CSV table of C-alpha atoms in Angstrom, one decimal:
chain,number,residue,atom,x,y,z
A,1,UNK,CA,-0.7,63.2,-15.2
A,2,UNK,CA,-4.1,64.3,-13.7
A,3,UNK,CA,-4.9,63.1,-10.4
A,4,UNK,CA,-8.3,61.2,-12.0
A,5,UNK,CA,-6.0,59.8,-15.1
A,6,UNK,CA,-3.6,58.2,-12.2
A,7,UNK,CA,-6.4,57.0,-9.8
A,8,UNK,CA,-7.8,55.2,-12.7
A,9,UNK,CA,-4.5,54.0,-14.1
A,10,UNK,CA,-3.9,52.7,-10.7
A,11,UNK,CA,-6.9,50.8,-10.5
A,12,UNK,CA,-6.5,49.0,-14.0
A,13,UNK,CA,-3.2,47.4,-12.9
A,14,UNK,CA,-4.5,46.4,-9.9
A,15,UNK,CA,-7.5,44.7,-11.4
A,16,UNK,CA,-5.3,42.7,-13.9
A,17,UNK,CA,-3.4,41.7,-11.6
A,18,UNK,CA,-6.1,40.5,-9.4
A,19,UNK,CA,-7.1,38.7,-12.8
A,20,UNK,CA,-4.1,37.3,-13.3
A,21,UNK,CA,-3.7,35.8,-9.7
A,22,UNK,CA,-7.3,34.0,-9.8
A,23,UNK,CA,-6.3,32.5,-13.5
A,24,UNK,CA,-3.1,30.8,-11.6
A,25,UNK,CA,-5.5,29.7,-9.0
A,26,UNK,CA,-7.7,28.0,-11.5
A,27,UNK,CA,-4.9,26.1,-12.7
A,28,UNK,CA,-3.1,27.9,-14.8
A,29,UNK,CA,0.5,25.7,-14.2
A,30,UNK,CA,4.3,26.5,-15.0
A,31,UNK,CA,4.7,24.9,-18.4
A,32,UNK,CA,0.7,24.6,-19.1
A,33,UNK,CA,0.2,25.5,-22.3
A,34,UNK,CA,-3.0,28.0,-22.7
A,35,UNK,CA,-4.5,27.8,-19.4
A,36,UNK,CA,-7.5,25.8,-21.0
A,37,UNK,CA,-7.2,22.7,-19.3
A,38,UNK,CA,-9.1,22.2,-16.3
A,39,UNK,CA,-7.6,20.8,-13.1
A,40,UNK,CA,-7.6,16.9,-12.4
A,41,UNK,CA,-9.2,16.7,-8.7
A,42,UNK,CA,-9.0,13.6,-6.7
A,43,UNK,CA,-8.6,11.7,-3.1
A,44,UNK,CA,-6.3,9.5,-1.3
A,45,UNK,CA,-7.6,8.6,2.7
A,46,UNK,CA,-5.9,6.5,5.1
A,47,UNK,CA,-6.5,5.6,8.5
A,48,UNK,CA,-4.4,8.0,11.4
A,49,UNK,CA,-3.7,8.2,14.4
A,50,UNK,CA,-6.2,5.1,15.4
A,51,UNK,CA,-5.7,2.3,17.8
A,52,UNK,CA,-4.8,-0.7,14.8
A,53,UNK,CA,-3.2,0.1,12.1
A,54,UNK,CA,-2.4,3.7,10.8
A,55,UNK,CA,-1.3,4.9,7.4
A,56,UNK,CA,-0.4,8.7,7.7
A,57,UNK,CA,2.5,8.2,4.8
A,58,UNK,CA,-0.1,7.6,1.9
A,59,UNK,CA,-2.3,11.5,2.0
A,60,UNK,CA,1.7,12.4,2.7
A,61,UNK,CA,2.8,10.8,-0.5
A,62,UNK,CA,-0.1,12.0,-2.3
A,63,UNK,CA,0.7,15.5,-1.6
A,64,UNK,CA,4.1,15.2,-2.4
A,65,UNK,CA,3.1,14.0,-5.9
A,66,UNK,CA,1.1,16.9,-6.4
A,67,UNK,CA,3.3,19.2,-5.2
A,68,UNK,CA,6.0,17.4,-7.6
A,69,UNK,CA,3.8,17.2,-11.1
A,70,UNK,CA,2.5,20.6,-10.6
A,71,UNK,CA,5.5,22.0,-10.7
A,72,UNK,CA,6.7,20.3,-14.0
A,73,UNK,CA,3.3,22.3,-15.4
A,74,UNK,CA,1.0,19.5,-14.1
A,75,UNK,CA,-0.5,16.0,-16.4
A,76,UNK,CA,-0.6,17.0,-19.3
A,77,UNK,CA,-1.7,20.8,-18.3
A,78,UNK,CA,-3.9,19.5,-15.5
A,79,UNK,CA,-2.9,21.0,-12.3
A,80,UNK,CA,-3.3,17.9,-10.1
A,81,UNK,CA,-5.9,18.8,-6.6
A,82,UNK,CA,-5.2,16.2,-3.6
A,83,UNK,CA,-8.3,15.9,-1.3
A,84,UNK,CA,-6.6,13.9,1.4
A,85,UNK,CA,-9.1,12.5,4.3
A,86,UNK,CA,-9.0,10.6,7.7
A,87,UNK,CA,-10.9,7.1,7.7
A,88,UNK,CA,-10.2,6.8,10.8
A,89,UNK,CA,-10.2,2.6,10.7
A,90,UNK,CA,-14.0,2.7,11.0
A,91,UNK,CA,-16.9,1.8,8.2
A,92,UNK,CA,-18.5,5.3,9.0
A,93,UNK,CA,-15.2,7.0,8.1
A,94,UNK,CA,-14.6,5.4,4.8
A,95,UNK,CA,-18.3,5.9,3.6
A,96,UNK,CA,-17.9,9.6,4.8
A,97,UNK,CA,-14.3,9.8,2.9
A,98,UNK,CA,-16.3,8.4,-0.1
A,99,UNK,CA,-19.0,10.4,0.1
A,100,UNK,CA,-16.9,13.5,0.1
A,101,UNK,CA,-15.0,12.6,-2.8
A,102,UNK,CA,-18.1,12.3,-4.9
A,103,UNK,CA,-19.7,15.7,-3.4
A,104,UNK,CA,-15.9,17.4,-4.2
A,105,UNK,CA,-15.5,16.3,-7.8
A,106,UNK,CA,-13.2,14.0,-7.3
A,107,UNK,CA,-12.5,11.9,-11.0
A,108,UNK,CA,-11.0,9.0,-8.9
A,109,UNK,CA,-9.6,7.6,-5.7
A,110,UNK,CA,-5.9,7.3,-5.6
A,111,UNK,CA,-3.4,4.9,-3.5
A,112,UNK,CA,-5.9,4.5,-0.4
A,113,UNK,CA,-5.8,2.6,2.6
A,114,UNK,CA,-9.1,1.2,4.0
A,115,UNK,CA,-9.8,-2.0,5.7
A,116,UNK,CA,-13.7,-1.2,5.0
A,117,UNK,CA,-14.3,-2.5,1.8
A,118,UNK,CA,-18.0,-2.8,1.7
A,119,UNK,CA,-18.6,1.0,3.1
A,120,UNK,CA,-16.5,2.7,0.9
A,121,UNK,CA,-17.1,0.8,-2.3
A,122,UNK,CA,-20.6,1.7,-2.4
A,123,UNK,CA,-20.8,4.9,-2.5
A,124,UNK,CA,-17.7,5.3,-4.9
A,125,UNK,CA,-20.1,2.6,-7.6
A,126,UNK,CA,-23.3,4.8,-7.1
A,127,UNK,CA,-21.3,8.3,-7.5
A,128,UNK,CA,-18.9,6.7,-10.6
A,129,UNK,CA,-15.8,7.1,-9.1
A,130,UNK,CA,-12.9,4.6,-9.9
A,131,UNK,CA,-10.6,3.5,-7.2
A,132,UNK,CA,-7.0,3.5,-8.2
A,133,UNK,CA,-3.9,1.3,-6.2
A,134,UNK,CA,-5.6,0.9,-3.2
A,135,UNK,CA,-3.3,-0.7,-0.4
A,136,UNK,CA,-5.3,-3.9,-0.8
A,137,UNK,CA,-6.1,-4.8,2.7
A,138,UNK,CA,-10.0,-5.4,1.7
A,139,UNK,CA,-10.5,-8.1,-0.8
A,140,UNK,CA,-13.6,-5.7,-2.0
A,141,UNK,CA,-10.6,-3.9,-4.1
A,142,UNK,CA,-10.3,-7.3,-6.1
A,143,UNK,CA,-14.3,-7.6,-6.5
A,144,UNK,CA,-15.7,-4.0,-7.8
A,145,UNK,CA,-15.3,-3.6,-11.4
A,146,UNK,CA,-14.2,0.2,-10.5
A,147,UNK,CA,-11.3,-1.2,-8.7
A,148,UNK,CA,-8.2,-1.4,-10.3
A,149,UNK,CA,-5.5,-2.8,-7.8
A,150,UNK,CA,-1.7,-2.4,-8.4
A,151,UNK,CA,-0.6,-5.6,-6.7
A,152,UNK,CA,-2.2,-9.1,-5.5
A,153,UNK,CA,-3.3,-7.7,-1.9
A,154,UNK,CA,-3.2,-9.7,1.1
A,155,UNK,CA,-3.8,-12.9,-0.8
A,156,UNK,CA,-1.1,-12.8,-2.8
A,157,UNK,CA,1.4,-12.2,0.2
A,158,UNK,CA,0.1,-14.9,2.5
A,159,UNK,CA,0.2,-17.0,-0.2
A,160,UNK,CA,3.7,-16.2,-1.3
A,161,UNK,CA,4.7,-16.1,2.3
A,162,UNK,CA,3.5,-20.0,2.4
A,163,UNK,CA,6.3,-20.6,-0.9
A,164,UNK,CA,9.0,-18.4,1.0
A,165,UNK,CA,8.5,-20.8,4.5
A,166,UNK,CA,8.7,-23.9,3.0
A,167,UNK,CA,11.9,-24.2,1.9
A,168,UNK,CA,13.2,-23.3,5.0
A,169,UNK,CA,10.6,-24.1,7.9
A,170,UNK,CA,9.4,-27.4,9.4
A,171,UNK,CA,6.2,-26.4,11.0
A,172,UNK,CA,4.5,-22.8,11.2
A,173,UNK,CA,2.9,-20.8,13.8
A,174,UNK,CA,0.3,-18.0,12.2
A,175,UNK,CA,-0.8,-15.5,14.3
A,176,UNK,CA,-3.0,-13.2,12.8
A,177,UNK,CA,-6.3,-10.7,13.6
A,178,UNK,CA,-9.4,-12.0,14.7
A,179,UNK,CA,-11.5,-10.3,12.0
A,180,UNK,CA,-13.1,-11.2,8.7
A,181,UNK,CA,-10.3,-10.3,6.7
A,182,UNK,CA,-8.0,-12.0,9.4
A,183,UNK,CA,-9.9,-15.3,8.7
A,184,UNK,CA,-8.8,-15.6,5.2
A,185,UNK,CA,-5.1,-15.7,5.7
A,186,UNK,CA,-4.7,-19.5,6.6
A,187,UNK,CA,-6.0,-21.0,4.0
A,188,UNK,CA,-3.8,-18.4,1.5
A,189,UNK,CA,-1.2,-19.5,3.6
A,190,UNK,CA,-1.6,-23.2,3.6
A,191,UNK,CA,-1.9,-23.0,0.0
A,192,UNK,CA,2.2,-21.4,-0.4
A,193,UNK,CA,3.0,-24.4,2.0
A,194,UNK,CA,1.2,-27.0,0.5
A,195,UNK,CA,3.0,-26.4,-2.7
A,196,UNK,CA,6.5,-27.5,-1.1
A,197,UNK,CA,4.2,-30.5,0.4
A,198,UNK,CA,4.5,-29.3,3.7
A,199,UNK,CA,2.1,-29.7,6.9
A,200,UNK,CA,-0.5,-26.9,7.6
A,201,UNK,CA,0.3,-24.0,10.1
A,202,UNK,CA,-0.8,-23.4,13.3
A,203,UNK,CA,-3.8,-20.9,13.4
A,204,UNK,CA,-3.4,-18.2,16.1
A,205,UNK,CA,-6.2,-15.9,16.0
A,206,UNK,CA,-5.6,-12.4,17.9
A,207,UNK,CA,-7.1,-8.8,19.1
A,208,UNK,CA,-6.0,-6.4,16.2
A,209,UNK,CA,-5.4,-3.5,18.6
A,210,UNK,CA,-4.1,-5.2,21.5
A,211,UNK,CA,-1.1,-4.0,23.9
A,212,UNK,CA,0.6,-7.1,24.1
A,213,UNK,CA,0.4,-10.6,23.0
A,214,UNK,CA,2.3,-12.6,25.7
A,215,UNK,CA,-0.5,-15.8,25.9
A,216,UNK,CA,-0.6,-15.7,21.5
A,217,UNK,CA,3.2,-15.7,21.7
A,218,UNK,CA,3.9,-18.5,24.0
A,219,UNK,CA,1.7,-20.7,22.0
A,220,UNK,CA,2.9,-19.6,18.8
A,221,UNK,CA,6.4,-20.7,20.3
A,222,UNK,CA,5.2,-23.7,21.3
A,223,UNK,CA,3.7,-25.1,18.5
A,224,UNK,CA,6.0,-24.0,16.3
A,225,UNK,CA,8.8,-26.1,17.9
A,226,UNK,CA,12.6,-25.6,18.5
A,227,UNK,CA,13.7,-27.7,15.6
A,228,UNK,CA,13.4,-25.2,12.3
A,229,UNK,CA,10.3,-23.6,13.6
A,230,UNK,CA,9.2,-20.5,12.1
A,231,UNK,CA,6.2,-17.8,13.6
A,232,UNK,CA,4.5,-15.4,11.8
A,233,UNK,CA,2.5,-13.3,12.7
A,234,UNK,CA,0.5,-11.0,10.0
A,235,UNK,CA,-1.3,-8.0,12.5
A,236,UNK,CA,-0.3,-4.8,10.8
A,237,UNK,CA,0.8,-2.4,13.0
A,238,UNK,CA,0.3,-4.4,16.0
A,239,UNK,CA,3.0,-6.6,14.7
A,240,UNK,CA,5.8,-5.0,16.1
A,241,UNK,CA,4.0,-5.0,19.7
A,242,UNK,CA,3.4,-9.3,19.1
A,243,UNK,CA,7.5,-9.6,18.2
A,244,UNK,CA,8.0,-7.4,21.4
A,245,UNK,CA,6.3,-9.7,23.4
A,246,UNK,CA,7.4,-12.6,21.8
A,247,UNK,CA,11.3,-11.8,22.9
A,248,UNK,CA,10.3,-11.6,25.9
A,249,UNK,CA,9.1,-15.0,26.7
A,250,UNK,CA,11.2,-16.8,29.3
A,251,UNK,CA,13.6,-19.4,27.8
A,252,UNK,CA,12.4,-22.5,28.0
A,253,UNK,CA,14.6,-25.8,28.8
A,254,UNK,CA,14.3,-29.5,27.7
A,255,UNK,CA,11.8,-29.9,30.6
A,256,UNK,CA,10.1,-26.8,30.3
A,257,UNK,CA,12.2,-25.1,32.4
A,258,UNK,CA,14.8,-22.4,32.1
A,259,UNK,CA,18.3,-23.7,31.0
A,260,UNK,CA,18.2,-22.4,27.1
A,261,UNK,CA,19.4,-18.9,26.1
A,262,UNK,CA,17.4,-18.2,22.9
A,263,UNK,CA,15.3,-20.5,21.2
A,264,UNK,CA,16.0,-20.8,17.2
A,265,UNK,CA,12.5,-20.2,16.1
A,266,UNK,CA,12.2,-18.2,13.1
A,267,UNK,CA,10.2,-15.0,13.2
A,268,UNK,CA,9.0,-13.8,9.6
A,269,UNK,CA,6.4,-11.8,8.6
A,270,UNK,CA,4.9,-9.9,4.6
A,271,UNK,CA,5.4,-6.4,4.1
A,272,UNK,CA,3.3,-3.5,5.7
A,273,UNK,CA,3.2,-5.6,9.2
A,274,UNK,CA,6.8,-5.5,8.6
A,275,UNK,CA,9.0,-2.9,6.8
A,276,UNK,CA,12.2,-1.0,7.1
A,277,UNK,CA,11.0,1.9,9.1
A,278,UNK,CA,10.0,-1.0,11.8
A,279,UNK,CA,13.4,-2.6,11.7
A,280,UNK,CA,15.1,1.3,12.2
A,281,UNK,CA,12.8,1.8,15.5
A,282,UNK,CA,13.6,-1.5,17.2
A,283,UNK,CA,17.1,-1.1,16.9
A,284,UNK,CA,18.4,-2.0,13.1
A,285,UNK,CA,21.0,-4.5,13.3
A,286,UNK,CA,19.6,-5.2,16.6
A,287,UNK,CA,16.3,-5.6,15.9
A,288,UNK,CA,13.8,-8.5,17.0
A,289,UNK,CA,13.2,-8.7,13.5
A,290,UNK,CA,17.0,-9.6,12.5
A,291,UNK,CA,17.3,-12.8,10.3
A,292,UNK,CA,13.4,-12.4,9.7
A,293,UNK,CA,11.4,-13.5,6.6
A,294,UNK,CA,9.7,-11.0,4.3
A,295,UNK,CA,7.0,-11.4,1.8
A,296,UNK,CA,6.9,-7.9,-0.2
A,297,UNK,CA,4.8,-6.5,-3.2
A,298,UNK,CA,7.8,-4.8,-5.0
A,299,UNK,CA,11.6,-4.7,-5.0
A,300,UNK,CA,13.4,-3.6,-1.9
A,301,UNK,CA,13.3,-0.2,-0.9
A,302,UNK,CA,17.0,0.3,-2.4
A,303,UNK,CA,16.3,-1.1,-5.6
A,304,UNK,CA,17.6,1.3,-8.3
A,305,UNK,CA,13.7,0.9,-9.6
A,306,UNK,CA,12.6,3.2,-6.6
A,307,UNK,CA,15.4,6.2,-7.7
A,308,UNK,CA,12.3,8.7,-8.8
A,309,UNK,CA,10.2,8.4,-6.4
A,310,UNK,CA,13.1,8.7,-3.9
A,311,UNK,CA,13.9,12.2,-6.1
A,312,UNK,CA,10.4,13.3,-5.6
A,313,UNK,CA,10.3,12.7,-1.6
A,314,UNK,CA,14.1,14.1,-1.5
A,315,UNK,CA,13.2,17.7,-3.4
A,316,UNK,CA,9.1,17.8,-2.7
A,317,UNK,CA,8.0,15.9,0.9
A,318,UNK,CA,9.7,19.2,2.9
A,319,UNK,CA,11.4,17.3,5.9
A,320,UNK,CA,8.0,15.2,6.0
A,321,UNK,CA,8.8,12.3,8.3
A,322,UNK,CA,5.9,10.5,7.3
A,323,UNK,CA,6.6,10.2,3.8
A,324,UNK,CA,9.2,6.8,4.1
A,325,UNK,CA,10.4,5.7,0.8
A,326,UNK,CA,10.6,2.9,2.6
A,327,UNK,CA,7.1,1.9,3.5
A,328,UNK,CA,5.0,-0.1,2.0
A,329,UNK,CA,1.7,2.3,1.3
A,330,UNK,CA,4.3,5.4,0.2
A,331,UNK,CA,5.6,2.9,-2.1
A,332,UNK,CA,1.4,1.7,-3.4
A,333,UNK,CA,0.8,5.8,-3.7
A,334,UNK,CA,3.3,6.2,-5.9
A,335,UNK,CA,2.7,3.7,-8.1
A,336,UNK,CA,-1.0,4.7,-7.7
A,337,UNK,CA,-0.4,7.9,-8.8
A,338,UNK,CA,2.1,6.4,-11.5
A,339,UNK,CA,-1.1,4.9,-13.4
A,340,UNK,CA,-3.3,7.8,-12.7
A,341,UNK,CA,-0.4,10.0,-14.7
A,342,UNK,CA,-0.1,7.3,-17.8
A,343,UNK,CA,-4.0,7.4,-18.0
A,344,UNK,CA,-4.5,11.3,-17.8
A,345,UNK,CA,-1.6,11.7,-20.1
A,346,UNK,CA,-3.3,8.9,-22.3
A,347,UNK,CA,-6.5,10.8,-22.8
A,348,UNK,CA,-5.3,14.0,-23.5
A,349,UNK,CA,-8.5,15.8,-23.0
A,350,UNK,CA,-9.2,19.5,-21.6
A,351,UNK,CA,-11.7,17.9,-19.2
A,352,UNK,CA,-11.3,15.0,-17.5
A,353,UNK,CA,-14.0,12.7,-16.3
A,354,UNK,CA,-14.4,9.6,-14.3
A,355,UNK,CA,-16.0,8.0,-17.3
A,356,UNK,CA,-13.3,8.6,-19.5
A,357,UNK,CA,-10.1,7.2,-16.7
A,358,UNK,CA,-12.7,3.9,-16.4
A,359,UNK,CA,-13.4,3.4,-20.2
A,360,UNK,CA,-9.6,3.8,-20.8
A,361,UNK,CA,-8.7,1.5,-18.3
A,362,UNK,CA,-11.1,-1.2,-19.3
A,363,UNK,CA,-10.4,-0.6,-23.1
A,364,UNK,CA,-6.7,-2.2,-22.3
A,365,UNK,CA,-4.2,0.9,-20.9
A,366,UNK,CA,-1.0,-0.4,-20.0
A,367,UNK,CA,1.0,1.3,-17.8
A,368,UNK,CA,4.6,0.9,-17.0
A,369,UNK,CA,5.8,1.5,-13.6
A,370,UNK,CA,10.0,1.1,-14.0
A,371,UNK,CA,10.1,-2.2,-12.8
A,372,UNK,CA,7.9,-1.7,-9.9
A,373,UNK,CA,5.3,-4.0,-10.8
A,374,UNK,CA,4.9,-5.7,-14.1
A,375,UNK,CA,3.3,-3.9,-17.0
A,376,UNK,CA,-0.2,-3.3,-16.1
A,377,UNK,CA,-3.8,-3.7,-17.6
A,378,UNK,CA,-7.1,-4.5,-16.6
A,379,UNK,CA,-8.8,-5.9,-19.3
A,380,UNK,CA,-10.8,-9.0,-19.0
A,381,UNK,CA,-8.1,-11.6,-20.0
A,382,UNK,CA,-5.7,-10.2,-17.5
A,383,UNK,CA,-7.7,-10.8,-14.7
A,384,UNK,CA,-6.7,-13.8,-11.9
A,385,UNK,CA,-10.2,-14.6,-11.8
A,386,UNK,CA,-9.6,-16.5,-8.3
A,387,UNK,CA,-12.8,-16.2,-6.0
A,388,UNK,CA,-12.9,-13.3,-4.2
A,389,UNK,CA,-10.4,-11.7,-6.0
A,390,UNK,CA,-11.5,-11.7,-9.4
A,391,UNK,CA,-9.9,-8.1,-10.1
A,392,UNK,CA,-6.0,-9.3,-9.1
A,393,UNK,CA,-3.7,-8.5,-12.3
A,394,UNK,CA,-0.1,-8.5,-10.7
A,395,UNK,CA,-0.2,-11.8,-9.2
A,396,UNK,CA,4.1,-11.1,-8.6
A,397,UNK,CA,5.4,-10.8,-5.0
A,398,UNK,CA,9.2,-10.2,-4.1
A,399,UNK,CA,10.9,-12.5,-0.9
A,400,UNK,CA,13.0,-10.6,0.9
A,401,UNK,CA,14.9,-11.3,4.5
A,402,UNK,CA,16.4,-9.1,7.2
A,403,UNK,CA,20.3,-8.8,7.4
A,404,UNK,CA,22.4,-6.5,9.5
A,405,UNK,CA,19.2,-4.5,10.0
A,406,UNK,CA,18.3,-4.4,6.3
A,407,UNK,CA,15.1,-5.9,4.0
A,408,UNK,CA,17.2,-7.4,1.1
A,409,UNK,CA,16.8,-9.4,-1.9
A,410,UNK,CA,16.8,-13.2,-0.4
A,411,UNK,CA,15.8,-14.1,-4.1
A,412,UNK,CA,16.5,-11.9,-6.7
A,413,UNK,CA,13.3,-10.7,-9.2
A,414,UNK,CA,9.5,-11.7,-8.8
A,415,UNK,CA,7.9,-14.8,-7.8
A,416,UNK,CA,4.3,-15.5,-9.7
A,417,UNK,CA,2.1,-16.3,-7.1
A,418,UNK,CA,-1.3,-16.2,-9.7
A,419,UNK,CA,-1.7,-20.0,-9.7
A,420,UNK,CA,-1.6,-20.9,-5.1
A,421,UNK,CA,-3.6,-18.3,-5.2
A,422,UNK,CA,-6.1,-19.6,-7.1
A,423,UNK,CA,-5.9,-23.2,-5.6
A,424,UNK,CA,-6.6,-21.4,-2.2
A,425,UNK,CA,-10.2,-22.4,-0.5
């Protein structure tokens, strides 16, 4: 062979395999079938590394989807493109995160965490976009007719935690942020407890970022009582810094004095200011948080419900700490990403848009999430309709308690919460 005929030779196998390499790029999955299907992009942002509260786990969980459905040949040929983003607790940070979603091509926001409501709803209506499972911190999730929330929020917690102290508490202490959002919770919580006829809590309002809480404790203690007294205290990841001051509070005798080893007051708490990753860093078993009560979204993290996602994190998270089957916003992602999967595959377009994920899930999609949540759909007559939270369609909430350093079951399957809720103020 000629010099020339080899040189040229050389330089068509190179070119088709640089060919070849940018077709995988463009999407071009194990499995796909053709190549023609275009990939599916989309965001999920969460607040890290921030004074208050931090959700590093849900961009983690996100990725590990991805990683995980791309390598079965993607939804429904799509390879799946994670924009992940930093909200950084602040307005400015989820408008920004919005923002970039729209200018990346993003067809929808995924299991995100964002107490700013208002800053990152607006851009996401003016640019299309729908937002899918957020965390539901912001009651703006359960007002935006793009949202479409996977569980009751906050309000549906609070309220449930109300039912869950009840049966067992004679009067209540509620500490909680000193914030807009924080200002809601008493009368969602008075609403649970009202329902058993019982008196209204105590309201405690507090610093979300602050590094200890030994005055909000003392009081909380105090007006809760010694005789079946129960405190909760609802401050996200500050939580865990409240409980740490609240053990150490001097014991107080009869007289207000020392004399009294431990007082019985209950501590209890609702899922994502409290969950098992907590209860493993303050000592398990030994935890401040033993015996506590525990409002939750969804079954316990060893519920046989959670099995795939636990697969997914076990064979696709890489040794990522931050990815906790155990916590409550890996747990939202997934299920997030759970409906994103049932719509995509749903469509079965080469192109999707936002358009066509919000006209299917307005037309009445269902999705099944295993047991995680009941079925789900957001068409008109499965809407709560409460004020303020107009969007709510799993109104369910699971109670749990702490035992030997565990969140179990303390009553087996889902309590409907829909109707406190919507006798709430």
């Amino acid at each position: 062979m000629t010099g020339r005929r080899l040189t040229s030779l050389l330089a068509y196998v190179t070119t088709a395999a640089a060919g070849a390499s940018l077709l995988t790029g463009c999407g071009v999955l194990p499995g796909a079938t053709g190549g023609s299907r275009e990939p599916v992009t989309v965001m999920t942002w969460a607040p890290d590394q921030t004074r208050a509260t931090n959700m590093p786990g849900m961009p983690a969980m996100a990725q590990t989807y991805a990683r995980w459905v791309n390598s079965q040949g993607g939804i429904d040929g799509h390879e799946l493109r994670v924009l992940t983003c930093n909200e950084q607790n602040t307005g400015a940070g989820a408008a920004a995160c919005a923002r970039r979603a729209a200018r990346e091509g993003a067809v929808a926001v995924v299991g995100s965490y964002s107490q700013n409501g208002s800053a990152f709803l607006g851009p996401l209506e003016a640019a299309g976009i729908p937002y899918i499972g957020g965390y539901g911190i912001s009651e703006d999730e359960f007002t935006s007719s793009l949202s479409y929330p996977v569980n009751g929020g906050q309000a549906s917690l609070i309220a449930g935690h109300g039912i869950q102290l009840a049966e067992s508490c004679r009067r209540v202490s509620l500490v909680r942020p000193d914030t807009v959002a924080g200002d809601r919770l008493p009368d969602l919580l008075n609403s649970g407890l009202r329902k058993a006829s019982h008196r209204s809590a105590v309201d405690i309002p507090a610093v979300e970022d602050a590094g200890e809480y030994t005055e909000q404790a003392g009081r909380a203690r105090d007006k809760a009582g010694a005789d079946n007294g129960c405190v909760t205290a609802v401050l996200g990841e500050r939580t865990q810094t409240f409980f740490d001051s609240f053990r150490r509070l001097p014991a107080e005798g009869k007289n207000g004095g020392s004399g009294r080893k431990s007082d019985p007051v209950r501590i209890s708490s609702v899922l994502g200011s409290v969950a098992q990753p907590v209860i493993d860093r303050t000592g398990g078993a030994h935890s401040p948080f033993e015996g506590a009560y525990v409002t939750g979204w969804y079954p316990e993290a060893s519920d046989k419900s959670w099995a795939p996602m636990r697969k997914v994190i076990q064979e696709h998270a890489f040794a990522d700490n931050r990815v906790d089957p155990a916590d409550a916003g890996v747990q939202t992602t997934w299920i997030a990403y759970t409906v994103l999967k049932s719509v995509v595959e749903a469509l079965d377009k080469d192109r999707i848009t936002p358009d066509q994920i919000i006209h299917a899930l307005d037309r009445g999609a269902r999705v099944d999430t295993g047991g995680l949540t009941p079925s789900l759909r957001w068409k008109y007559e499965d809407l709560l309709g409460a004020p303020g939270l107009t969007r709510v369609v799993n109104h369910q909430v699971t109670f749990q308690v702490v035992r030997q350093g565990r969140l179990v079951a303390e009553k087996p399957g889902f309590v409907d919460v829909g109707e406190t809720v919507l006798t709430a103020p």
